[in-house]
Tab-separated table of C-alpha atoms in Angstrom:
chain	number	residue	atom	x	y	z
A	1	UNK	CA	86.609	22.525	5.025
A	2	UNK	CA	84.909	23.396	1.465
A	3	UNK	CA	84.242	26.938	3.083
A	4	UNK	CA	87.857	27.290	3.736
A	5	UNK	CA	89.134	26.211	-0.058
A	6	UNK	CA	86.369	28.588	-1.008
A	7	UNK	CA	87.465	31.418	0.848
A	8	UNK	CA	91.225	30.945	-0.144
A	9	UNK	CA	90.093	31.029	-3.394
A	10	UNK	CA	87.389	34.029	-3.577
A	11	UNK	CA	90.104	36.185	-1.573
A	12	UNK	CA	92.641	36.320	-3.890
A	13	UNK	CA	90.005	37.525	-6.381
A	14	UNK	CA	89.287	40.152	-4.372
A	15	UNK	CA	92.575	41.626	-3.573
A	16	UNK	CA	93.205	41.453	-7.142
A	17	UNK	CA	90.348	43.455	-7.428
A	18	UNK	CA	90.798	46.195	-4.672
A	19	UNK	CA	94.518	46.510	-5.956
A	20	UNK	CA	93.084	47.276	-9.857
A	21	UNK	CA	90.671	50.147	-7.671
A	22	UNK	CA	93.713	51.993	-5.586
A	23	UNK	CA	92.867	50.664	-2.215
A	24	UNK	CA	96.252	48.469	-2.536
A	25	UNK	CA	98.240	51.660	-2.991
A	26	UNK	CA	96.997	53.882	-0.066
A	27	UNK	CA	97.627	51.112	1.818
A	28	UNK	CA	100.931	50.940	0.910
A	29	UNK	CA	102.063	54.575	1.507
A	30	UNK	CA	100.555	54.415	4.815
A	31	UNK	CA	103.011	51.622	5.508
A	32	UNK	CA	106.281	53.930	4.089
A	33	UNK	CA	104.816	56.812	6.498
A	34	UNK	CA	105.013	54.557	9.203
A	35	UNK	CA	108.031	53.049	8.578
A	36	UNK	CA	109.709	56.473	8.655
A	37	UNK	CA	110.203	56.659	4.672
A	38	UNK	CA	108.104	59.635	3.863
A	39	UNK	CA	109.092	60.245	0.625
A	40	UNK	CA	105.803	61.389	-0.859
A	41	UNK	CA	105.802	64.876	-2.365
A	42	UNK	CA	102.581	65.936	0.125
A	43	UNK	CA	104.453	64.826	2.937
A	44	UNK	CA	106.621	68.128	3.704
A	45	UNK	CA	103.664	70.029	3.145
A	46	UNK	CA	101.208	68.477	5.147
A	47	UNK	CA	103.916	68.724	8.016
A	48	UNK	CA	104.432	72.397	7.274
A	49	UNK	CA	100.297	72.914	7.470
A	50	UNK	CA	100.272	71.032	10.450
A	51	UNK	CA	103.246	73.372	11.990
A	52	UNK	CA	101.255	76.257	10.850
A	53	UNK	CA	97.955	74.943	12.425
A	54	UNK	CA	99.425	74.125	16.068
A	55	UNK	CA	101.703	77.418	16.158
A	56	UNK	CA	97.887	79.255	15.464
A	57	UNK	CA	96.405	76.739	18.289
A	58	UNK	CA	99.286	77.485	20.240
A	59	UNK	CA	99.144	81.541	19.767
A	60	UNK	CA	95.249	81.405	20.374
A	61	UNK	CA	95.452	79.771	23.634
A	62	UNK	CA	98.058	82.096	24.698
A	63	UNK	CA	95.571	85.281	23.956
A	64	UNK	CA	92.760	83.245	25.842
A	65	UNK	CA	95.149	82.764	28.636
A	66	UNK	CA	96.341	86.644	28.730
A	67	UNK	CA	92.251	87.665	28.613
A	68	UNK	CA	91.865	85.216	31.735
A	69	UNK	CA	94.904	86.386	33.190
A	70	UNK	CA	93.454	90.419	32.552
A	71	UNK	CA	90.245	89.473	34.672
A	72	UNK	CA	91.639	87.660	36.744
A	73	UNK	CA	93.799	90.747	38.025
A	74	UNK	CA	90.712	92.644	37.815
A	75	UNK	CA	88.958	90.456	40.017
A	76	UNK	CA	92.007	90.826	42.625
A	77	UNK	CA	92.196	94.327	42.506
A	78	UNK	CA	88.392	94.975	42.775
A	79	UNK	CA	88.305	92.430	45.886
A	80	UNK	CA	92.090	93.197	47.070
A	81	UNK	CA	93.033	90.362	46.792
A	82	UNK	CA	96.914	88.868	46.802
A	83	UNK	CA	98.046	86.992	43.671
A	84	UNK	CA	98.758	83.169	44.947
A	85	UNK	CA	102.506	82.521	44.439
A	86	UNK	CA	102.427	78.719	43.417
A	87	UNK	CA	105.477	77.205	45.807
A	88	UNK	CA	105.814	73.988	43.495
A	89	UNK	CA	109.355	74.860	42.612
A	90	UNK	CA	110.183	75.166	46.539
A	91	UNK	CA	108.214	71.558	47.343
A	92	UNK	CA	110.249	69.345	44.419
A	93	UNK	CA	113.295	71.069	45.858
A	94	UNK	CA	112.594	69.460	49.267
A	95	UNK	CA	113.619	65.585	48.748
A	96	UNK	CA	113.174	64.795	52.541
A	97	UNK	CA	109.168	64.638	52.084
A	98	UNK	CA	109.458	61.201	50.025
A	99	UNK	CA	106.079	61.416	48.555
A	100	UNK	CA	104.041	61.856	52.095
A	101	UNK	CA	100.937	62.369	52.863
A	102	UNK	CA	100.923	64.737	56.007
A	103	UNK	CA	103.214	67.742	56.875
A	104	UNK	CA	107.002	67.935	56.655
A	105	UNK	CA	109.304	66.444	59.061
A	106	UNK	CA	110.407	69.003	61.856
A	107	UNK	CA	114.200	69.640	62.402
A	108	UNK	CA	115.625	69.758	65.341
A	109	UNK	CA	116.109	73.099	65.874
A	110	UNK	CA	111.996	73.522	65.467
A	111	UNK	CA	112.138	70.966	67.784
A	112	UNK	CA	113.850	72.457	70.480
A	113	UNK	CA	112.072	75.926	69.805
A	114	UNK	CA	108.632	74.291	70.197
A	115	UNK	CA	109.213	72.604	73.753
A	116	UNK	CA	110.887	75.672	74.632
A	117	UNK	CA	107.437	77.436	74.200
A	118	UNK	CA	105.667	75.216	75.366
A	119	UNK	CA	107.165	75.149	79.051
A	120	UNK	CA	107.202	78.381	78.772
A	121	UNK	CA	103.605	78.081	78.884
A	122	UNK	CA	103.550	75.559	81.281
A	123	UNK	CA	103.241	75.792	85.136
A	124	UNK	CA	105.214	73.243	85.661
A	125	UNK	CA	108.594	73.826	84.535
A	126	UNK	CA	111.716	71.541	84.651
A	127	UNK	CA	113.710	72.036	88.078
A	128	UNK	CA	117.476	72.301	87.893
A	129	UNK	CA	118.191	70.446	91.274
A	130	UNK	CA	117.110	67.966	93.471
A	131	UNK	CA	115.728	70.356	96.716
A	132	UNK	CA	114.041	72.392	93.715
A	133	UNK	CA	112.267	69.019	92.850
A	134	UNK	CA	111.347	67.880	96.655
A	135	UNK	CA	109.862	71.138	96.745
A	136	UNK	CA	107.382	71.057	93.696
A	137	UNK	CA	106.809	67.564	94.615
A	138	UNK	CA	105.737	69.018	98.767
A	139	UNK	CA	103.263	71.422	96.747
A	140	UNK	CA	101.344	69.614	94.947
A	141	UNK	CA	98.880	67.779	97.780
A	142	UNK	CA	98.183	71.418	99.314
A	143	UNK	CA	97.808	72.820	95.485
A	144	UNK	CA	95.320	69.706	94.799
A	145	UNK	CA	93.346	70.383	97.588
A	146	UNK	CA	93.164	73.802	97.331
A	147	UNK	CA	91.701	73.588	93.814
A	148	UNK	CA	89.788	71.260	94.956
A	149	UNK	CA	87.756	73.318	97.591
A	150	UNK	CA	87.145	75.968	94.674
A	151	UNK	CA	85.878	73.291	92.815
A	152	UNK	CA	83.633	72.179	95.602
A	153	UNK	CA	82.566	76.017	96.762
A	154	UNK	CA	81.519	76.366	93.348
A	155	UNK	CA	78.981	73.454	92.922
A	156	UNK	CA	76.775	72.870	95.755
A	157	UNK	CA	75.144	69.140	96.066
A	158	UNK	CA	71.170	69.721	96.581
């Protein structure tokens, strides 16, 4: 408890003290700068030097940029290679993906194109009729053992 009145009554000494020195006043135009006052006299020219500074950042990273941009077109044309288009604007278009991980959802119509090629490239293929069916259906013991005396003429049993 005696630390506590001694504190309370050391501290207001030392404000006192750092107020007589000028910490007190920084302090409080950092406050007014917060707040949005900005009514100092350096303030509109500290903004302008900073303006100045990031329009020289800005314009230096753009030359850096074009020099990258210059090899990297050299590098293409010494290799011949094609300049990547980037596709993002094409992929935010798209709203169906949701945030996926994976490829896109196929349409219908790629749908129907893929199982078209694909029993195209089938054997078996779809019959349109019933006596087409009994037919394919008649085949397939004499096709099964057929393959399966190739099979057997091939590997011989020691």
């Amino acid at each position: 408890m005696a630390a506590f009145i001694a504190k309370q009554m050391v501290g207001n000494q030392l404000k006192s003290v750092k107020g007589a020195i000028g910490g007190g006043e920084k302090d409080e135009g950092g406050d007014s700068k917060e707040d949005g006052g900005g009514g100092g006299g350096e303030d509109p020219e500290v903004e302008e030097m900073r303006r100045e500074a990031e329009r020289k950042r800005k314009e230096k990273h753009e030359k850096a940029e074009a020099e990258r941009e210059e090899l990297r077109q050299s590098i293409r044309d010494k290799y011949g290679l094609k300049k990547k288009v980037p596709e993002e604007e094409g992929m935010m278009g798209n709203d169906d993906t949701g945030g996926r991980v994976g490829r896109k959802k196929k349409t219908p119509a790629e749908l129907a194109a893929e199982a078209a090629a694909d029993s195209e490239d089938e054997e078996f293929t779809m019959p349109k009729n019933m006596d087409e069916l009994k037919n394919k259906v008649q085949d397939i013991p004499q096709k099964l053992a057929q393959s399966v005396g190739e099979v057997t003429e091939k590997c011989s049993l020691q």
